Structure formats: structure tokens, C-alpha cells
PDB file of C-alpha atoms in Angstrom:
ATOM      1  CA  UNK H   1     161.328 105.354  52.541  1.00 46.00           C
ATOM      2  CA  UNK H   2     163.317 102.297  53.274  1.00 48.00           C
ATOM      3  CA  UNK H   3     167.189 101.541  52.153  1.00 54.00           C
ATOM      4  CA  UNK H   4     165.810  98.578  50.423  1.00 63.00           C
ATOM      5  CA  UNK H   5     163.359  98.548  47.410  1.00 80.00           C
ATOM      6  CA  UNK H   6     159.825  98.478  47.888  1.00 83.00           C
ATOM      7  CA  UNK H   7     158.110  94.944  47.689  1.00 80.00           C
ATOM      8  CA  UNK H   8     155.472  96.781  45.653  1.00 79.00           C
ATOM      9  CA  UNK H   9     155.664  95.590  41.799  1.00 73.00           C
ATOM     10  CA  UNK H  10     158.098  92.482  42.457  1.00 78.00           C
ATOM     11  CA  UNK H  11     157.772  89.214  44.156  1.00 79.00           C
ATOM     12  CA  UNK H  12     158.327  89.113  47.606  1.00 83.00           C
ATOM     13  CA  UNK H  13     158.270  86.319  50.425  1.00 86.00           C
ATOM     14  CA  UNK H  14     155.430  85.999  53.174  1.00 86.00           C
ATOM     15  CA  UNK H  15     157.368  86.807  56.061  1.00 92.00           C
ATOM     16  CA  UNK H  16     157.674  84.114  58.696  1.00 92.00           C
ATOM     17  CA  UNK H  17     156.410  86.500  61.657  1.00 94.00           C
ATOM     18  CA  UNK H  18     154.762  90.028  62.818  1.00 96.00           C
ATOM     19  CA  UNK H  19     158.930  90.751  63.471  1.00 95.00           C
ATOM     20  CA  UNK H  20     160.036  90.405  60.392  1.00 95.00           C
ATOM     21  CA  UNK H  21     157.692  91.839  58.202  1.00 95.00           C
ATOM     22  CA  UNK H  22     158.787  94.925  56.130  1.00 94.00           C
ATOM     23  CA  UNK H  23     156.180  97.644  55.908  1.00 96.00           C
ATOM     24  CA  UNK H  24     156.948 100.317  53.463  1.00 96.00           C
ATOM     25  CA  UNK H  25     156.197 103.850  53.025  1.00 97.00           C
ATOM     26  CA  UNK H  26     155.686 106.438  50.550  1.00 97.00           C
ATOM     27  CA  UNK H  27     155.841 109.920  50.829  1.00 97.00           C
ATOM     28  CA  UNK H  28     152.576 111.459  50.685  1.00 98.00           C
ATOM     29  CA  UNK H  29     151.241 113.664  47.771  1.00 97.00           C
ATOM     30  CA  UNK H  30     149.057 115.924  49.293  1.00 97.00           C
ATOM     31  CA  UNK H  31     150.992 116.532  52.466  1.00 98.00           C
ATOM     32  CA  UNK H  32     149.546 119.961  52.560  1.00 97.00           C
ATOM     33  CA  UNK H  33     145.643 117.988  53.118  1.00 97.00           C
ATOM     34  CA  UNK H  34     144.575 116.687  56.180  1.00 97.00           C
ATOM     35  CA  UNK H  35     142.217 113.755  55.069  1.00 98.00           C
ATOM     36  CA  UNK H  36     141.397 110.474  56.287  1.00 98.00           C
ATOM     37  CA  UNK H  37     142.709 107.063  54.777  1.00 98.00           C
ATOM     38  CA  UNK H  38     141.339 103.945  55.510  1.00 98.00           C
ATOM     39  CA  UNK H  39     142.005 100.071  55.626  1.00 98.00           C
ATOM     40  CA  UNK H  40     139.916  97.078  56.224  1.00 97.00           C
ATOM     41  CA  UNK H  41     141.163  93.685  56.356  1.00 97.00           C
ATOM     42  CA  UNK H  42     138.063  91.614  57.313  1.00 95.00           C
ATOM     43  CA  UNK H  43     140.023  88.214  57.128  1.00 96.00           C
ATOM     44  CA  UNK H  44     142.638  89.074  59.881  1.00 98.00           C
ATOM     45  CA  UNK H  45     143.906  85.784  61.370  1.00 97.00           C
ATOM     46  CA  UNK H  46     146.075  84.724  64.197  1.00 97.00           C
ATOM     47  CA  UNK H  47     146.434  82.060  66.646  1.00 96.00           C
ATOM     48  CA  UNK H  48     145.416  81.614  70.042  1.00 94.00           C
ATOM     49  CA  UNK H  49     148.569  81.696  72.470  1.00 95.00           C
ATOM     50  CA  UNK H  50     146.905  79.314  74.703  1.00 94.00           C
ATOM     51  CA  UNK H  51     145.644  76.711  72.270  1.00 93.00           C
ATOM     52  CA  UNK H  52     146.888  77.063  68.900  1.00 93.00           C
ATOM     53  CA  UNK H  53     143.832  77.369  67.411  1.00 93.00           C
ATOM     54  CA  UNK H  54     142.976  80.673  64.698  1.00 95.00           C
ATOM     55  CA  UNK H  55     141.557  83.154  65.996  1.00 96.00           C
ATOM     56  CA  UNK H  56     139.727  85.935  63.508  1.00 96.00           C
ATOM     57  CA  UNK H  57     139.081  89.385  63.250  1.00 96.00           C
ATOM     58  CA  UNK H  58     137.878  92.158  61.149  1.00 96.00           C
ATOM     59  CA  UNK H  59     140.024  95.097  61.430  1.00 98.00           C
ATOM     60  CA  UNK H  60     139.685  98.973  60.382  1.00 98.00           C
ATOM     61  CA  UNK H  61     143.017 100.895  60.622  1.00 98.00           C
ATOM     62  CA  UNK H  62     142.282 105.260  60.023  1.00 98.00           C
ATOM     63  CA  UNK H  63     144.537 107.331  59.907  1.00 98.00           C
ATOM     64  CA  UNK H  64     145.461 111.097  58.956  1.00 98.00           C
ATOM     65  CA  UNK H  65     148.552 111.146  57.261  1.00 98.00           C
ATOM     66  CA  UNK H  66     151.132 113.367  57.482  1.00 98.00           C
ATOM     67  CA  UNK H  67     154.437 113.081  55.281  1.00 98.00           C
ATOM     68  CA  UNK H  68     154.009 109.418  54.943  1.00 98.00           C
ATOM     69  CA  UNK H  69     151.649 106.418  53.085  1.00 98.00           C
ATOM     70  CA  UNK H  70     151.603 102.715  54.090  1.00 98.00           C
ATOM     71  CA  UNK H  71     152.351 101.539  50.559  1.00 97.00           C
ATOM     72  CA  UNK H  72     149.663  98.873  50.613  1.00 96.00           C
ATOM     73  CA  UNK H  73     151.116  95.411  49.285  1.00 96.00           C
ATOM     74  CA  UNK H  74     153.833  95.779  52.179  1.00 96.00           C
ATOM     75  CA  UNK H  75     150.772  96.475  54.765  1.00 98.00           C
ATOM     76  CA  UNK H  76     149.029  92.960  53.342  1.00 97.00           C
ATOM     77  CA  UNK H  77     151.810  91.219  53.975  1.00 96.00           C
ATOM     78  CA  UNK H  78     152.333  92.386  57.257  1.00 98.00           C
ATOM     79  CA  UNK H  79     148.841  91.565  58.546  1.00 98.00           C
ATOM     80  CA  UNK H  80     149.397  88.177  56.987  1.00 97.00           C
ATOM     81  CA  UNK H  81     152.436  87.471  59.000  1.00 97.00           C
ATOM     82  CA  UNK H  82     150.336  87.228  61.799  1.00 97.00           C
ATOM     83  CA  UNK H  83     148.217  83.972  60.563  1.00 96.00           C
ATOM     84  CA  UNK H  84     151.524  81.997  62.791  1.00 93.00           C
ATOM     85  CA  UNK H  85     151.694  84.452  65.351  1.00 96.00           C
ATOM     86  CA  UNK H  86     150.393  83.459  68.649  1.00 96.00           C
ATOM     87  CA  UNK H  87     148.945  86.410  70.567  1.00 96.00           C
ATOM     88  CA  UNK H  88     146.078  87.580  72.068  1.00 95.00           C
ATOM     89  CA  UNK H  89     143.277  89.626  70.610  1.00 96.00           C
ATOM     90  CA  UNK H  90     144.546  93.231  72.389  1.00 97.00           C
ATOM     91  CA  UNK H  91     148.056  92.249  71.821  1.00 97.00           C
ATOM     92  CA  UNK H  92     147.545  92.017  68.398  1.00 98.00           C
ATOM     93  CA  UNK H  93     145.328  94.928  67.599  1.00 98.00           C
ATOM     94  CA  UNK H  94     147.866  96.825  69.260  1.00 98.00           C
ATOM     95  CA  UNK H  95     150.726  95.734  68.048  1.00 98.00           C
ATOM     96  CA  UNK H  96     149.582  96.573  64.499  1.00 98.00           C
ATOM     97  CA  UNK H  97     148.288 100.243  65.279  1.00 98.00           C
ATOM     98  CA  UNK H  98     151.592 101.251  67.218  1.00 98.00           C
ATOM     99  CA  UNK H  99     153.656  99.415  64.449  1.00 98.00           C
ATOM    100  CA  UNK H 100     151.884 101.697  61.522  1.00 98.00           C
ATOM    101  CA  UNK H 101     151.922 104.674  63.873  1.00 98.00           C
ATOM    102  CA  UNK H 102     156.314 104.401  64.653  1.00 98.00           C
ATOM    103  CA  UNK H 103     156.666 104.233  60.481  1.00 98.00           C
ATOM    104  CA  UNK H 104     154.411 107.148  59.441  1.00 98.00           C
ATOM    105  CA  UNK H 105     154.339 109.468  62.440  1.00 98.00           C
ATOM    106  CA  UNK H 106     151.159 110.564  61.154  1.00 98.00           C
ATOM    107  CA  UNK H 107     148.812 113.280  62.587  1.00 98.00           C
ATOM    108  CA  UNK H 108     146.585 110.437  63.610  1.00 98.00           C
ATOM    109  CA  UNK H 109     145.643 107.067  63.529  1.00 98.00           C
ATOM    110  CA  UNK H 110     143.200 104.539  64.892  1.00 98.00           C
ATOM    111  CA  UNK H 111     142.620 100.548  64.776  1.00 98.00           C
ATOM    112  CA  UNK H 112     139.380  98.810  65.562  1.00 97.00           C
ATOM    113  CA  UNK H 113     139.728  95.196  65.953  1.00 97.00           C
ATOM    114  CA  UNK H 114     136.372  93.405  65.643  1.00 95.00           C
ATOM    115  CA  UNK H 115     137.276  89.984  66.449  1.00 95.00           C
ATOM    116  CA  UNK H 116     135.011  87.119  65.874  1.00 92.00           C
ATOM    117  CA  UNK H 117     134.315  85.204  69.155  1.00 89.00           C
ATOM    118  CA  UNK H 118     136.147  83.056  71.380  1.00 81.00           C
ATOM    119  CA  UNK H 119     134.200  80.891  73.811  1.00 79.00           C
ATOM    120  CA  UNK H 120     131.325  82.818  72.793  1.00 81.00           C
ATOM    121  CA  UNK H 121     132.278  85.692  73.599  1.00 85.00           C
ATOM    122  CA  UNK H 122     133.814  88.670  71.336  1.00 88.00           C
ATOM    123  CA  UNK H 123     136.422  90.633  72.407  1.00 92.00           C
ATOM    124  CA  UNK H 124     137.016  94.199  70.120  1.00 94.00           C
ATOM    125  CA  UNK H 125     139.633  96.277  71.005  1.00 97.00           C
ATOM    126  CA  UNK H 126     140.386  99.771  69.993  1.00 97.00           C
ATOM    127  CA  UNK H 127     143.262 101.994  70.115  1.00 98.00           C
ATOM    128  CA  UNK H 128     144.265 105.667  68.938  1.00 98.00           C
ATOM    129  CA  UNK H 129     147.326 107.607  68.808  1.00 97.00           C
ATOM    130  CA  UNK H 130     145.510 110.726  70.325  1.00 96.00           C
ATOM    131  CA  UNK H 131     142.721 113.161  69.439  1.00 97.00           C
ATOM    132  CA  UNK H 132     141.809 113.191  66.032  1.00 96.00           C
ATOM    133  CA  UNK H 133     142.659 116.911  64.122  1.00 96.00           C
ATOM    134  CA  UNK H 134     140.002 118.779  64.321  1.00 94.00           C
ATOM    135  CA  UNK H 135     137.492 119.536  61.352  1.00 92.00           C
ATOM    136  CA  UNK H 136     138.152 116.222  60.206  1.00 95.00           C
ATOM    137  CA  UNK H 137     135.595 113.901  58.743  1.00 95.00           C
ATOM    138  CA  UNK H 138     135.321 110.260  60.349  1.00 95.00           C
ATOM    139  CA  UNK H 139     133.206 108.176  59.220  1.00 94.00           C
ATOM    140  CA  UNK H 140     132.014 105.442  61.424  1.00 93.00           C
ATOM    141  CA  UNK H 141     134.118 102.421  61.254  1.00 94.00           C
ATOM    142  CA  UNK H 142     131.050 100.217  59.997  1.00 90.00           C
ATOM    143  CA  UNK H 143     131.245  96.924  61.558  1.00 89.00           C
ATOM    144  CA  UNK H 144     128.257  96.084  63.270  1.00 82.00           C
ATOM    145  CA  UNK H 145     128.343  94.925  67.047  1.00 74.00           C
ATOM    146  CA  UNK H 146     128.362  91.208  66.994  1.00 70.00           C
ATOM    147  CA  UNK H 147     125.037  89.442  65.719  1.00 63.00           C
ATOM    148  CA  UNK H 148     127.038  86.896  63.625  1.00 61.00           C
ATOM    149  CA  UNK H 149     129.036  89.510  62.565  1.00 56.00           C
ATOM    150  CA  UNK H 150     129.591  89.826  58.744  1.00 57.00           C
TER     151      UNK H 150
END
């Protein structure tokens, strides 16, 4: 864990920025279990470096946890930080796998960004820490290729 307290179960600040967000972890109960853990966020915003203007996404972060668990308010927060944060669509898909990957260390993890088009076109981008462990169960990330994506 952190030196400070967990934001979980008090009232915390949205941070300003991507950089100073806090994510938190716990340690993992079932260590000893290779399983798969999953978050969506299908309301990821950010903002176009270029423009200004949002730019939105549907993300799936998997991983295979080791010692560690993103404790989950802290991981809301996080991906809220980046609603100011001007960056491209790889930059920020990225940025948030490598960022969850340095905390946990876990056996594995991927991110799928889905994100919504831009000049009519949609860009996903995907990124994984390695090969999955084997005889694990992954389940398709289930967000459809885009037809007004939903």
C-alpha cells in the first residue's frame, strides 16, 4: 500500500491531472489464484491536444493479479483526471495501462481503448504487458467494432 490512507471510504478531491492522481492498492486475497479481473469505464474522456475539444472512449483494462488490487474508487478517480488532460488517443490508453501495470506488478495486464471517432474515423488502441499465463480464461473484451458503437 501507500504511506498515506486510502481515498476509499472518505472524501477525496478530483485530482487536477493524470500526474497527480493517487491510485491505491490492496493486497490481494487470493494471491495463491491466478484469475482474471476486469474494468470497464465506457465514459472515458479527454481532450484533444490539437483542438481542445473531448475526445471519448470506452475502455477495458484485464489483468491477472499478483500480490496487488487497484482499490477501485482511487482507479475512478484516476481515469477522471484525464477529462483536462490533453493527449492523444494512444497516449492515453497507454499511459493508463503502464501506470496500473508500475503499481501492481501483476502477472498480466491488458487495456483496450475503444475510442469513439474523430473526423470519422475511430482509432482503438491496445496494449499488454506480455503473454497472458497460460490456462487462463479471457473472455473477449466485448466492445463491438465501431457501428455507432454502444
Amino acid at each position: 500500500m501507500t504511506d498515506t490512507p486510502l481515498q476509499l471510504g472518505r472524501a477525496t478531491q478530483w485530482p487536477a491531472s493524470p500526474e497527480e492522481a493517487v491510485l491505491d492498492r490492496v493486497p490481494n486475497p487470493q494471491a495463491d489464484t491466478l484469475y482474471v479481473a476486469r474494468f470497464t469505464c465506457p465514459e472515458f474522456t479527454s481532450l484533444c491536444p490539437v483542438t481542445g475539444q473531448p475526445d471519448f472512449a470506452h475502455l477495458v483494462i484485464d489483468y491477472v493479479p499478483k500480490d496487488w488490487l487497484v482499490e477501485s474508487k482511487s482507479l475512478k478517480l484516476y481515469l477522471a483526471s484525464f477529462r483536462n488532460h490533453g493527449a492523444f488517443h494512444e497516449g492515453c490508453t497507454v499511459m493508463v495501462g503502464r501506470r496500473i501495470h508500475d503499481l501492481l506488478a501483476p502477472h498480466w495486464l491488458r487495456i483496450g481503448g475503444y475510442w469513439y471517432p474523430r473526423g470519422g474515423m475511430p482509432i482503438d488502441v491496445f496494449w499488454q504487458s506480455g503473454a497472458p499465463p497460460a490456462d487462463i480464461w479471457l473472455p473477449d473484451q466485448g466492445v463491438p467494432t465501431y457501428r455507432g458503437r454502444g
